[in-house]
PDB file of C-alpha atoms and ligand atoms in Angstrom:
ATOM      1  CA  UNK A   1       8.760 -28.824 -14.668  1.00  0.00           C
ATOM      2  CA  UNK A   2       5.670 -30.572 -13.460  1.00  0.00           C
ATOM      3  CA  UNK A   3       4.990 -30.435  -9.721  1.00  0.00           C
ATOM      4  CA  UNK A   4       2.059 -32.321  -8.338  1.00  0.00           C
ATOM      5  CA  UNK A   5       1.393 -32.910  -4.723  1.00  0.00           C
ATOM      6  CA  UNK A   6      -1.682 -34.205  -2.981  1.00  0.00           C
ATOM      7  CA  UNK A   7      -1.361 -33.951   0.770  1.00  0.00           C
ATOM      8  CA  UNK A   8      -3.461 -36.390   2.734  1.00  0.00           C
ATOM      9  CA  UNK A   9      -5.673 -35.578   5.706  1.00  0.00           C
ATOM     10  CA  UNK A  10      -6.857 -32.385   4.058  1.00  0.00           C
ATOM     11  CA  UNK A  11     -10.507 -32.858   4.881  1.00  0.00           C
ATOM     12  CA  UNK A  12      -9.726 -33.823   8.454  1.00  0.00           C
ATOM     13  CA  UNK A  13      -7.452 -30.834   8.954  1.00  0.00           C
ATOM     14  CA  UNK A  14     -10.037 -28.519   7.490  1.00  0.00           C
ATOM     15  CA  UNK A  15     -12.736 -29.859   9.791  1.00  0.00           C
ATOM     16  CA  UNK A  16     -10.501 -29.482  12.852  1.00  0.00           C
ATOM     17  CA  UNK A  17      -9.652 -25.936  11.892  1.00  0.00           C
ATOM     18  CA  UNK A  18     -13.298 -25.062  11.456  1.00  0.00           C
ATOM     19  CA  UNK A  19     -13.925 -26.244  15.021  1.00  0.00           C
ATOM     20  CA  UNK A  20     -10.980 -24.240  16.370  1.00  0.00           C
ATOM     21  CA  UNK A  21     -12.243 -21.139  14.575  1.00  0.00           C
ATOM     22  CA  UNK A  22     -15.256 -21.157  16.878  1.00  0.00           C
ATOM     23  CA  UNK A  23     -12.953 -20.571  19.829  1.00  0.00           C
ATOM     24  CA  UNK A  24     -11.038 -17.585  18.579  1.00  0.00           C
ATOM     25  CA  UNK A  25     -11.406 -13.897  17.771  1.00  0.00           C
ATOM     26  CA  UNK A  26      -8.413 -13.462  15.501  1.00  0.00           C
ATOM     27  CA  UNK A  27      -6.572 -15.438  12.840  1.00  0.00           C
ATOM     28  CA  UNK A  28      -2.824 -14.793  12.663  1.00  0.00           C
ATOM     29  CA  UNK A  29      -1.709 -16.082   9.295  1.00  0.00           C
ATOM     30  CA  UNK A  30       1.968 -16.552   8.553  1.00  0.00           C
ATOM     31  CA  UNK A  31       3.212 -16.307   5.000  1.00  0.00           C
ATOM     32  CA  UNK A  32       6.725 -16.527   3.592  1.00  0.00           C
ATOM     33  CA  UNK A  33       7.791 -13.058   2.479  1.00  0.00           C
ATOM     34  CA  UNK A  34       9.673 -14.512  -0.492  1.00  0.00           C
ATOM     35  CA  UNK A  35       6.442 -15.845  -1.982  1.00  0.00           C
ATOM     36  CA  UNK A  36       3.519 -14.474   0.019  1.00  0.00           C
ATOM     37  CA  UNK A  37       0.764 -15.727  -2.270  1.00  0.00           C
ATOM     38  CA  UNK A  38       2.435 -19.007  -3.122  1.00  0.00           C
ATOM     39  CA  UNK A  39       2.857 -19.790   0.560  1.00  0.00           C
ATOM     40  CA  UNK A  40      -0.732 -19.113   1.502  1.00  0.00           C
ATOM     41  CA  UNK A  41      -3.909 -21.030   1.028  1.00  0.00           C
ATOM     42  CA  UNK A  42      -6.858 -18.936  -0.111  1.00  0.00           C
ATOM     43  CA  UNK A  43      -9.239 -21.400   1.580  1.00  0.00           C
ATOM     44  CA  UNK A  44      -8.383 -19.579   4.795  1.00  0.00           C
ATOM     45  CA  UNK A  45     -10.751 -16.795   3.725  1.00  0.00           C
ATOM     46  CA  UNK A  46     -13.674 -19.190   3.829  1.00  0.00           C
ATOM     47  CA  UNK A  47     -12.434 -21.011   6.938  1.00  0.00           C
ATOM     48  CA  UNK A  48     -11.902 -17.810   8.881  1.00  0.00           C
ATOM     49  CA  UNK A  49     -15.409 -16.591   8.163  1.00  0.00           C
ATOM     50  CA  UNK A  50     -15.740 -13.107   9.533  1.00  0.00           C
ATOM     51  CA  UNK A  51     -12.881 -13.326  12.069  1.00  0.00           C
ATOM     52  CA  UNK A  52     -10.424 -10.488  12.373  1.00  0.00           C
ATOM     53  CA  UNK A  53      -7.332 -11.182  10.294  1.00  0.00           C
ATOM     54  CA  UNK A  54      -3.661 -10.534  10.649  1.00  0.00           C
ATOM     55  CA  UNK A  55      -0.940 -11.453   8.181  1.00  0.00           C
ATOM     56  CA  UNK A  56       2.646 -11.869   9.318  1.00  0.00           C
ATOM     57  CA  UNK A  57       5.127 -11.455   6.514  1.00  0.00           C
ATOM     58  CA  UNK A  58       7.642 -13.857   8.008  1.00  0.00           C
ATOM     59  CA  UNK A  59      11.241 -14.513   6.951  1.00  0.00           C
ATOM     60  CA  UNK A  60      11.261 -10.901   5.818  1.00  0.00           C
ATOM     61  CA  UNK A  61      15.035 -10.997   6.414  1.00  0.00           C
ATOM     62  CA  UNK A  62      15.382 -13.284   3.391  1.00  0.00           C
ATOM     63  CA  UNK A  63      13.194 -11.164   1.117  1.00  0.00           C
ATOM     64  CA  UNK A  64      13.836  -7.994  -0.810  1.00  0.00           C
ATOM     65  CA  UNK A  65      12.986  -5.014   1.412  1.00  0.00           C
ATOM     66  CA  UNK A  66      11.365  -3.021  -1.371  1.00  0.00           C
ATOM     67  CA  UNK A  67       9.160  -5.988  -2.223  1.00  0.00           C
ATOM     68  CA  UNK A  68       8.324  -6.450   1.481  1.00  0.00           C
ATOM     69  CA  UNK A  69       6.927  -2.932   1.531  1.00  0.00           C
ATOM     70  CA  UNK A  70       4.877  -3.638  -1.562  1.00  0.00           C
ATOM     71  CA  UNK A  71       3.442  -6.764   0.055  1.00  0.00           C
ATOM     72  CA  UNK A  72       2.584  -4.866   3.231  1.00  0.00           C
ATOM     73  CA  UNK A  73       0.604  -2.436   1.080  1.00  0.00           C
ATOM     74  CA  UNK A  74      -1.042  -5.274  -0.838  1.00  0.00           C
ATOM     75  CA  UNK A  75      -2.305  -7.124   2.234  1.00  0.00           C
ATOM     76  CA  UNK A  76      -3.352  -3.884   3.919  1.00  0.00           C
ATOM     77  CA  UNK A  77      -5.442  -3.081   0.845  1.00  0.00           C
ATOM     78  CA  UNK A  78      -7.028  -6.520   1.227  1.00  0.00           C
ATOM     79  CA  UNK A  79      -8.258  -5.522   4.668  1.00  0.00           C
ATOM     80  CA  UNK A  80      -5.625  -7.407   6.693  1.00  0.00           C
ATOM     81  CA  UNK A  81      -3.471  -6.026   9.454  1.00  0.00           C
ATOM     82  CA  UNK A  82       0.095  -6.750   8.403  1.00  0.00           C
ATOM     83  CA  UNK A  83       3.355  -7.005  10.323  1.00  0.00           C
ATOM     84  CA  UNK A  84       6.747  -7.706   8.787  1.00  0.00           C
ATOM     85  CA  UNK A  85       8.669 -10.090  11.024  1.00  0.00           C
ATOM     86  CA  UNK A  86      11.777 -12.164  11.417  1.00  0.00           C
ATOM     87  CA  UNK A  87      10.795 -14.822  13.913  1.00  0.00           C
ATOM     88  CA  UNK A  88      14.341 -16.111  14.090  1.00  0.00           C
ATOM     89  CA  UNK A  89      15.698 -12.881  15.571  1.00  0.00           C
ATOM     90  CA  UNK A  90      12.453 -11.506  16.950  1.00  0.00           C
ATOM     91  CA  UNK A  91      12.545  -8.487  14.695  1.00  0.00           C
ATOM     92  CA  UNK A  92       9.097  -6.909  14.335  1.00  0.00           C
ATOM     93  CA  UNK A  93       7.490  -8.936  17.123  1.00  0.00           C
ATOM     94  CA  UNK A  94       7.026  -5.856  19.303  1.00  0.00           C
ATOM     95  CA  UNK A  95       4.608  -4.501  16.789  1.00  0.00           C
ATOM     96  CA  UNK A  96       2.303  -7.463  17.112  1.00  0.00           C
ATOM     97  CA  UNK A  97       0.475  -6.695  20.356  1.00  0.00           C
ATOM     98  CA  UNK A  98      -0.580  -3.184  19.332  1.00  0.00           C
ATOM     99  CA  UNK A  99      -1.618  -4.526  15.934  1.00  0.00           C
ATOM    100  CA  UNK A 100      -3.712  -7.254  17.585  1.00  0.00           C
ATOM    101  CA  UNK A 101      -5.525  -4.573  19.568  1.00  0.00           C
ATOM    102  CA  UNK A 102      -6.156  -2.644  16.400  1.00  0.00           C
ATOM    103  CA  UNK A 103      -7.325  -5.701  14.479  1.00  0.00           C
ATOM    104  CA  UNK A 104      -9.756  -6.616  17.261  1.00  0.00           C
ATOM    105  CA  UNK A 105     -10.930  -3.136  18.099  1.00  0.00           C
ATOM    106  CA  UNK A 106     -14.544  -3.977  17.196  1.00  0.00           C
ATOM    107  CA  UNK A 107     -14.604  -7.008  19.461  1.00  0.00           C
ATOM    108  CA  UNK A 108     -12.997  -5.104  22.320  1.00  0.00           C
ATOM    109  CA  UNK A 109     -15.564  -2.315  21.987  1.00  0.00           C
ATOM    110  CA  UNK A 110     -18.415  -4.816  21.801  1.00  0.00           C
ATOM    111  CA  UNK A 111     -17.161  -6.463  25.000  1.00  0.00           C
ATOM    112  CA  UNK A 112     -16.917  -3.098  26.679  1.00  0.00           C
ATOM    113  CA  UNK A 113     -20.484  -2.214  25.764  1.00  0.00           C
ATOM    114  CA  UNK A 114     -21.606  -5.484  27.333  1.00  0.00           C
ATOM    115  CA  UNK A 115     -19.664  -4.684  30.453  1.00  0.00           C
ATOM    116  CA  UNK A 116     -16.975  -7.267  29.779  1.00  0.00           C
ATOM    117  CA  UNK A 117     -13.667  -5.668  30.568  1.00  0.00           C
ATOM    118  CA  UNK A 118     -10.204  -6.994  29.837  1.00  0.00           C
ATOM    119  CA  UNK A 119     -11.180 -10.273  28.259  1.00  0.00           C
ATOM    120  CA  UNK A 120      -8.098 -11.334  26.340  1.00  0.00           C
ATOM    121  CA  UNK A 121      -8.219 -11.656  22.591  1.00  0.00           C
ATOM    122  CA  UNK A 122      -7.959 -15.306  21.618  1.00  0.00           C
ATOM    123  CA  UNK A 123      -5.957 -15.996  18.513  1.00  0.00           C
ATOM    124  CA  UNK A 124      -4.881 -18.917  16.389  1.00  0.00           C
ATOM    125  CA  UNK A 125      -1.727 -19.092  14.300  1.00  0.00           C
ATOM    126  CA  UNK A 126      -2.157 -20.654  10.870  1.00  0.00           C
ATOM    127  CA  UNK A 127       0.018 -21.274   7.841  1.00  0.00           C
ATOM    128  CA  UNK A 128       1.362 -23.901   5.486  1.00  0.00           C
ATOM    129  CA  UNK A 129       4.211 -26.119   6.725  1.00  0.00           C
ATOM    130  CA  UNK A 130       7.605 -24.496   7.133  1.00  0.00           C
ATOM    131  CA  UNK A 131       6.473 -20.848   7.133  1.00  0.00           C
ATOM    132  CA  UNK A 132       7.692 -20.542  10.728  1.00  0.00           C
ATOM    133  CA  UNK A 133       4.604 -21.134  12.882  1.00  0.00           C
ATOM    134  CA  UNK A 134       6.443 -22.929  15.702  1.00  0.00           C
ATOM    135  CA  UNK A 135       9.328 -20.495  15.595  1.00  0.00           C
ATOM    136  CA  UNK A 136       6.839 -17.652  15.854  1.00  0.00           C
ATOM    137  CA  UNK A 137       4.939 -19.149  18.782  1.00  0.00           C
ATOM    138  CA  UNK A 138       8.187 -19.856  20.643  1.00  0.00           C
ATOM    139  CA  UNK A 139       9.680 -16.462  19.919  1.00  0.00           C
ATOM    140  CA  UNK A 140       6.531 -14.535  20.657  1.00  0.00           C
ATOM    141  CA  UNK A 141       5.538 -16.455  23.730  1.00  0.00           C
ATOM    142  CA  UNK A 142       9.100 -16.600  24.970  1.00  0.00           C
ATOM    143  CA  UNK A 143       9.594 -17.600  28.564  1.00  0.00           C
ATOM    144  CA  UNK A 144       6.838 -15.368  29.828  1.00  0.00           C
ATOM    145  CA  UNK A 145       4.145 -17.685  28.585  1.00  0.00           C
ATOM    146  CA  UNK A 146       2.015 -19.788  30.843  1.00  0.00           C
ATOM    147  CA  UNK A 147      -0.203 -22.533  29.597  1.00  0.00           C
ATOM    148  CA  UNK A 148      -3.828 -22.340  30.610  1.00  0.00           C
ATOM    149  CA  UNK A 149      -6.666 -24.727  29.906  1.00  0.00           C
ATOM    150  CA  UNK A 150      -6.743 -28.412  30.761  1.00  0.00           C
ATOM    151  CA  UNK A 151      -7.197 -27.401  34.368  1.00  0.00           C
ATOM    152  CA  UNK A 152      -8.092 -30.174  36.796  1.00  0.00           C
ATOM    153  CA  UNK A 153     -11.798 -30.807  36.733  1.00  0.00           C
ATOM    154  CA  UNK A 154     -12.172 -29.264  33.327  1.00  0.00           C
ATOM    155  CA  UNK A 155     -12.789 -31.598  30.436  1.00  0.00           C
ATOM    156  CA  UNK A 156      -9.872 -31.933  28.114  1.00  0.00           C
ATOM    157  CA  UNK A 157      -9.835 -28.807  26.081  1.00  0.00           C
ATOM    158  CA  UNK A 158      -7.498 -26.721  24.100  1.00  0.00           C
ATOM    159  CA  UNK A 159      -4.261 -25.444  25.495  1.00  0.00           C
ATOM    160  CA  UNK A 160      -3.949 -21.719  25.499  1.00  0.00           C
ATOM    161  CA  UNK A 161      -0.744 -19.806  25.846  1.00  0.00           C
ATOM    162  CA  UNK A 162      -1.387 -16.675  27.820  1.00  0.00           C
ATOM    163  CA  UNK A 163       0.936 -14.064  26.421  1.00  0.00           C
ATOM    164  CA  UNK A 164      -0.203 -11.146  28.508  1.00  0.00           C
ATOM    165  CA  UNK A 165      -3.399  -9.755  29.898  1.00  0.00           C
ATOM    166  CA  UNK A 166      -4.702  -8.953  26.472  1.00  0.00           C
ATOM    167  CA  UNK A 167      -3.779 -11.945  24.340  1.00  0.00           C
ATOM    168  CA  UNK A 168      -4.027 -15.723  24.403  1.00  0.00           C
ATOM    169  CA  UNK A 169      -2.799 -18.026  21.674  1.00  0.00           C
ATOM    170  CA  UNK A 170      -4.084 -21.475  20.878  1.00  0.00           C
ATOM    171  CA  UNK A 171      -0.916 -23.479  21.394  1.00  0.00           C
ATOM    172  CA  UNK A 172      -1.244 -25.708  18.349  1.00  0.00           C
ATOM    173  CA  UNK A 173      -1.055 -23.869  15.080  1.00  0.00           C
ATOM    174  CA  UNK A 174      -3.493 -24.600  12.294  1.00  0.00           C
ATOM    175  CA  UNK A 175      -1.719 -26.252   9.433  1.00  0.00           C
ATOM    176  CA  UNK A 176      -2.869 -25.166   6.036  1.00  0.00           C
ATOM    177  CA  UNK A 177      -1.860 -27.030   2.911  1.00  0.00           C
ATOM    178  CA  UNK A 178      -0.131 -25.337   0.048  1.00  0.00           C
ATOM    179  CA  UNK A 179      -2.303 -24.799  -2.945  1.00  0.00           C
ATOM    180  CA  UNK A 180      -0.809 -24.223  -6.299  1.00  0.00           C
ATOM    181  CA  UNK A 181      -3.200 -23.565  -9.043  1.00  0.00           C
ATOM    182  CA  UNK A 182      -0.393 -22.783 -11.392  1.00  0.00           C
ATOM    183  CA  UNK A 183       3.053 -24.261 -11.844  1.00  0.00           C
ATOM    184  CA  UNK A 184       4.728 -20.999 -10.932  1.00  0.00           C
ATOM    185  CA  UNK A 185       3.410 -21.085  -7.393  1.00  0.00           C
ATOM    186  CA  UNK A 186       4.562 -24.703  -7.134  1.00  0.00           C
ATOM    187  CA  UNK A 187       7.968 -23.735  -8.387  1.00  0.00           C
ATOM    188  CA  UNK A 188       8.284 -20.909  -5.868  1.00  0.00           C
ATOM    189  CA  UNK A 189       7.376 -23.305  -3.061  1.00  0.00           C
ATOM    190  CA  UNK A 190      10.015 -25.701  -4.323  1.00  0.00           C
ATOM    191  CA  UNK A 191      12.620 -22.903  -4.451  1.00  0.00           C
ATOM    192  CA  UNK A 192      12.026 -22.007  -0.806  1.00  0.00           C
ATOM    193  CA  UNK A 193      12.248 -25.668   0.187  1.00  0.00           C
ATOM    194  CA  UNK A 194       8.615 -26.225   1.083  1.00  0.00           C
ATOM    195  CA  UNK A 195       8.232 -29.196  -1.192  1.00  0.00           C
ATOM    196  CA  UNK A 196      10.200 -32.261  -0.290  1.00  0.00           C
ATOM    197  CA  UNK A 197      13.311 -32.200  -2.462  1.00  0.00           C
ATOM    198  CA  UNK A 198      13.177 -35.967  -2.761  1.00  0.00           C
ATOM    199  CA  UNK A 199      10.228 -35.784  -5.096  1.00  0.00           C
ATOM    200  CA  UNK A 200      11.868 -33.121  -7.221  1.00  0.00           C
ATOM    201  CA  UNK A 201      14.625 -33.095  -9.749  1.00  0.00           C
ATOM    202  CA  UNK A 202      17.019 -30.722  -8.004  1.00  0.00           C
ATOM    203  CA  UNK A 203      19.016 -30.062 -11.109  1.00  0.00           C
ATOM    204  CA  UNK A 204      15.942 -29.044 -13.053  1.00  0.00           C
ATOM    205  CA  UNK A 205      14.859 -26.875 -10.129  1.00  0.00           C
ATOM    206  CA  UNK A 206      18.255 -25.185 -10.022  1.00  0.00           C
ATOM    207  CA  UNK A 207      18.030 -24.442 -13.744  1.00  0.00           C
ATOM    208  CA  UNK A 208      14.643 -22.790 -13.171  1.00  0.00           C
ATOM    209  CA  UNK A 209      16.145 -20.752 -10.343  1.00  0.00           C
ATOM    210  CA  UNK A 210      18.994 -19.645 -12.592  1.00  0.00           C
ATOM    211  CA  UNK A 211      16.439 -18.526 -15.209  1.00  0.00           C
ATOM    212  CA  UNK A 212      14.576 -16.527 -12.589  1.00  0.00           C
ATOM    213  CA  UNK A 213      17.653 -14.954 -11.015  1.00  0.00           C
ATOM    214  CA  UNK A 214      19.139 -13.954 -14.313  1.00  0.00           C
ATOM    215  CA  UNK A 215      15.935 -12.148 -15.293  1.00  0.00           C
ATOM    216  CA  UNK A 216      15.055 -10.540 -11.983  1.00  0.00           C
ATOM    217  CA  UNK A 217      18.276 -10.261  -9.993  1.00  0.00           C
ATOM    218  CA  UNK A 218      21.053  -9.956 -12.550  1.00  0.00           C
ATOM    219  CA  UNK A 219      24.528 -10.155 -11.076  1.00  0.00           C
ATOM    220  CA  UNK A 220      23.769 -12.217  -7.954  1.00  0.00           C
ATOM    221  CA  UNK A 221      25.185 -15.418  -9.429  1.00  0.00           C
ATOM    222  CA  UNK A 222      28.395 -13.711 -10.544  1.00  0.00           C
ATOM    223  CA  UNK A 223      28.736 -12.096  -7.131  1.00  0.00           C
ATOM    224  CA  UNK A 224      28.302 -15.316  -5.169  1.00  0.00           C
ATOM    225  CA  UNK A 225      30.382 -17.520  -7.470  1.00  0.00           C
ATOM    226  CA  UNK A 226      33.388 -15.537  -8.637  1.00  0.00           C
ATOM    227  CA  UNK A 227      34.562 -16.503 -12.065  1.00  0.00           C
ATOM    228  CA  UNK A 228      31.084 -17.157 -13.427  1.00  0.00           C
ATOM    229  CA  UNK A 229      29.980 -15.130 -16.390  1.00  0.00           C
ATOM    230  CA  UNK A 230      26.309 -15.677 -17.130  1.00  0.00           C
ATOM    231  CA  UNK A 231      26.243 -13.571 -20.337  1.00  0.00           C
ATOM    232  CA  UNK A 232      24.629 -15.484 -23.177  1.00  0.00           C
ATOM    233  CA  UNK A 233      25.172 -18.879 -21.607  1.00  0.00           C
ATOM    234  CA  UNK A 234      22.322 -21.339 -21.175  1.00  0.00           C
ATOM    235  CA  UNK A 235      21.119 -22.105 -17.624  1.00  0.00           C
ATOM    236  CA  UNK A 236      22.859 -25.469 -17.843  1.00  0.00           C
ATOM    237  CA  UNK A 237      26.150 -23.860 -18.831  1.00  0.00           C
ATOM    238  CA  UNK A 238      25.752 -21.458 -15.904  1.00  0.00           C
ATOM    239  CA  UNK A 239      25.196 -24.402 -13.564  1.00  0.00           C
ATOM    240  CA  UNK A 240      28.393 -25.944 -14.915  1.00  0.00           C
ATOM    241  CA  UNK A 241      30.204 -22.681 -14.245  1.00  0.00           C
ATOM    242  CA  UNK A 242      28.923 -22.726 -10.663  1.00  0.00           C
ATOM    243  CA  UNK A 243      30.264 -26.281 -10.370  1.00  0.00           C
ATOM    244  CA  UNK A 244      33.655 -25.091 -11.596  1.00  0.00           C
ATOM    245  CA  UNK A 245      33.628 -22.084  -9.272  1.00  0.00           C
ATOM    246  CA  UNK A 246      32.918 -24.361  -6.310  1.00  0.00           C
ATOM    247  CA  UNK A 247      35.303 -27.086  -7.511  1.00  0.00           C
ATOM    248  CA  UNK A 248      32.497 -29.611  -7.831  1.00  0.00           C
ATOM    249  CA  UNK A 249      34.146 -31.979 -10.217  1.00  0.00           C
ATOM    250  CA  UNK A 250      33.490 -35.562 -11.138  1.00  0.00           C
ATOM    251  CA  UNK A 251      36.228 -38.089 -11.724  1.00  0.00           C
ATOM    252  CA  UNK A 252      37.881 -37.097 -14.965  1.00  0.00           C
ATOM    253  CA  UNK A 253      37.276 -33.396 -14.378  1.00  0.00           C
ATOM    254  CA  UNK A 254      33.722 -32.981 -15.679  1.00  0.00           C
ATOM    255  CA  UNK A 255      31.469 -30.586 -13.745  1.00  0.00           C
ATOM    256  CA  UNK A 256      29.291 -32.124 -11.068  1.00  0.00           C
ATOM    257  CA  UNK A 257      26.133 -30.237 -11.912  1.00  0.00           C
ATOM    258  CA  UNK A 258      24.032 -32.168  -9.373  1.00  0.00           C
ATOM    259  CA  UNK A 259      26.249 -30.977  -6.556  1.00  0.00           C
ATOM    260  CA  UNK A 260      26.261 -27.434  -7.942  1.00  0.00           C
ATOM    261  CA  UNK A 261      22.442 -27.535  -8.017  1.00  0.00           C
ATOM    262  CA  UNK A 262      22.355 -28.427  -4.307  1.00  0.00           C
ATOM    263  CA  UNK A 263      24.796 -25.641  -3.479  1.00  0.00           C
ATOM    264  CA  UNK A 264      22.809 -23.048  -5.433  1.00  0.00           C
ATOM    265  CA  UNK A 265      19.502 -24.056  -3.832  1.00  0.00           C
ATOM    266  CA  UNK A 266      21.035 -24.088  -0.338  1.00  0.00           C
ATOM    267  CA  UNK A 267      22.615 -20.690  -0.905  1.00  0.00           C
ATOM    268  CA  UNK A 268      19.313 -19.252  -2.059  1.00  0.00           C
ATOM    269  CA  UNK A 269      17.291 -20.763   0.799  1.00  0.00           C
ATOM    270  CA  UNK A 270      19.621 -19.539   3.483  1.00  0.00           C
ATOM    271  CA  UNK A 271      19.901 -16.035   2.076  1.00  0.00           C
ATOM    272  CA  UNK A 272      23.522 -16.323   0.977  1.00  0.00           C
ATOM    273  CA  UNK A 273      22.589 -15.064  -2.486  1.00  0.00           C
ATOM    274  CA  UNK A 274      21.136 -11.963  -0.872  1.00  0.00           C
ATOM    275  CA  UNK A 275      17.583 -10.894  -0.137  1.00  0.00           C
ATOM    276  CA  UNK A 276      15.425 -12.193  -2.926  1.00  0.00           C
ATOM    277  CA  UNK A 277      11.662 -12.082  -3.454  1.00  0.00           C
ATOM    278  CA  UNK A 278      10.183 -14.534  -5.918  1.00  0.00           C
ATOM    279  CA  UNK A 279       6.885 -12.824  -6.651  1.00  0.00           C
ATOM    280  CA  UNK A 280       5.489  -9.323  -6.481  1.00  0.00           C
ATOM    281  CA  UNK A 281       1.908  -8.361  -5.677  1.00  0.00           C
ATOM    282  CA  UNK A 282      -0.362  -8.739  -8.716  1.00  0.00           C
ATOM    283  CA  UNK A 283      -0.684  -4.995  -9.339  1.00  0.00           C
ATOM    284  CA  UNK A 284       3.029  -4.292  -8.907  1.00  0.00           C
ATOM    285  CA  UNK A 285       4.217  -7.243 -10.967  1.00  0.00           C
ATOM    286  CA  UNK A 286       3.582  -5.340 -14.203  1.00  0.00           C
TER     287      UNK A 286
HETATM  288  P1  LIG B 301       6.384 -24.447  10.841  1.00  0.00           P
HETATM  289  O1  LIG B 301       6.111 -24.594  12.304  1.00  0.00           O
HETATM  290  O2  LIG B 301       5.478 -23.445  10.183  1.00  0.00           O
HETATM  291  O3  LIG B 301       6.393 -25.727  10.071  1.00  0.00           O
HETATM  292  O4  LIG B 301       7.854 -23.815  10.646  1.00  0.00           O
HETATM  293  P2  LIG B 301       9.078 -23.770  11.696  1.00  0.00           P
HETATM  294  O5  LIG B 301       8.763 -22.860  12.818  1.00  0.00           O
HETATM  295  O6  LIG B 301       9.494 -25.154  12.002  1.00  0.00           O
HETATM  296  O7  LIG B 301      10.183 -23.045  10.803  1.00  0.00           O
HETATM  297  C1  LIG B 301      10.704 -23.620   9.613  1.00  0.00           C
HETATM  298  C2  LIG B 301      12.106 -23.106   9.350  1.00  0.00           C
HETATM  299  O8  LIG B 301      12.073 -21.698   9.098  1.00  0.00           O
HETATM  300  C3  LIG B 301      13.074 -23.267  10.522  1.00  0.00           C
HETATM  301  O9  LIG B 301      14.355 -23.534   9.965  1.00  0.00           O
HETATM  302  C4  LIG B 301      13.099 -21.893  11.155  1.00  0.00           C
HETATM  303  O10 LIG B 301      14.267 -21.639  11.889  1.00  0.00           O
HETATM  304  C5  LIG B 301      13.008 -21.020   9.931  1.00  0.00           C
HETATM  305  N1  LIG B 301      12.466 -19.679  10.213  1.00  0.00           N
HETATM  306  C6  LIG B 301      11.325 -19.366  10.882  1.00  0.00           C
HETATM  307  N2  LIG B 301      11.138 -18.036  10.905  1.00  0.00           N
HETATM  308  C7  LIG B 301      12.179 -17.480  10.240  1.00  0.00           C
HETATM  309  C8  LIG B 301      12.534 -16.127   9.904  1.00  0.00           C
HETATM  310  O11 LIG B 301      11.828 -15.146  10.195  1.00  0.00           O
HETATM  311  N3  LIG B 301      13.686 -15.963   9.196  1.00  0.00           N
HETATM  312  C9  LIG B 301      14.467 -17.009   8.810  1.00  0.00           C
HETATM  313  N4  LIG B 301      15.577 -16.740   8.122  1.00  0.00           N
HETATM  314  N5  LIG B 301      14.155 -18.281   9.095  1.00  0.00           N
HETATM  315  C10 LIG B 301      13.029 -18.524   9.796  1.00  0.00           C
HETATM  316  P3  LIG B 301      14.997 -24.954   9.970  1.00  0.00           P
HETATM  317  O12 LIG B 301      15.985 -24.971   8.888  1.00  0.00           O
HETATM  318  O13 LIG B 301      13.932 -26.022   9.935  1.00  0.00           O
HETATM  319  O14 LIG B 301      15.666 -25.053  11.354  1.00  0.00           O
HETATM  320  P4  LIG B 301      16.887 -24.151  11.908  1.00  0.00           P
HETATM  321  O15 LIG B 301      17.704 -23.742  10.737  1.00  0.00           O
HETATM  322  O16 LIG B 301      16.304 -22.997  12.613  1.00  0.00           O
HETATM  323  O17 LIG B 301      17.559 -25.102  12.813  1.00  0.00           O
END
């Protein structure tokens, strides 16, 4: 299936982010644990320059735990400080502050040598749409946060959320745009719901998901939709079986495969099919 998407305002967003980078010490990049490379934009490496980097493997609750561990190793090997999180429940958030300190150790030491003590680390959250940036900021900042900046008499500036004595977050996250050099990355973004479904053929997408699940997670379809038997059937026949299992029938009794496609995609996206990771780190993928 051919997915093409050209987001507008790319140049403008990039320019704005470059400006914001001047204000911060640390880039906190959120990726979706189900497709960590597909949900990231490699341009961030250039944009971030030499800033300290942290990667949050978000939505780790929806991804395969074994794969999560492999991704933690992968990003650590790339020189990033990684934390596995679930921003919806707050799982893993406690680990962030100590990791920030570790990621910015050089800056903190440099400050200390210059006699600057306790200057908070300033960080910016970045990521493509829908990876959970707002959820993260809300969950992490919680009620304890106080907005600084834009004080009377100070020219309009950026809003900072003071999290504690050691960390301030720029309150507007940097929005990166998804980049898919290959169709597979585009497909993975479509599976997780990061590409507007209206521009996609949902049925075709569901068939691709069936192909993937059958190869990588055999048994999940049968488990979720009792009565289905994927065996030698084609993806379309499996979709029809899902329609039957969910009583999605058209007038006259034929299977409503469009409705079944929506159900399958919804079930996958919300984790009802189980914890599923769409891609493994390059070295582990085999
Ligand atoms: P963004 O700012 O990066 O665009 O993303 P946002 O925070 O709006 O989050 C996008 C969706 O992802 C939200 O769901 C949010 O609840 C969900 N989400 C964020 N972090 C996690 C996580 O760690 N685990 C899970 N399972 N979901 C997460 P939504 O459908 O738009 O809203 P709602 O279902 O929360 O109402």
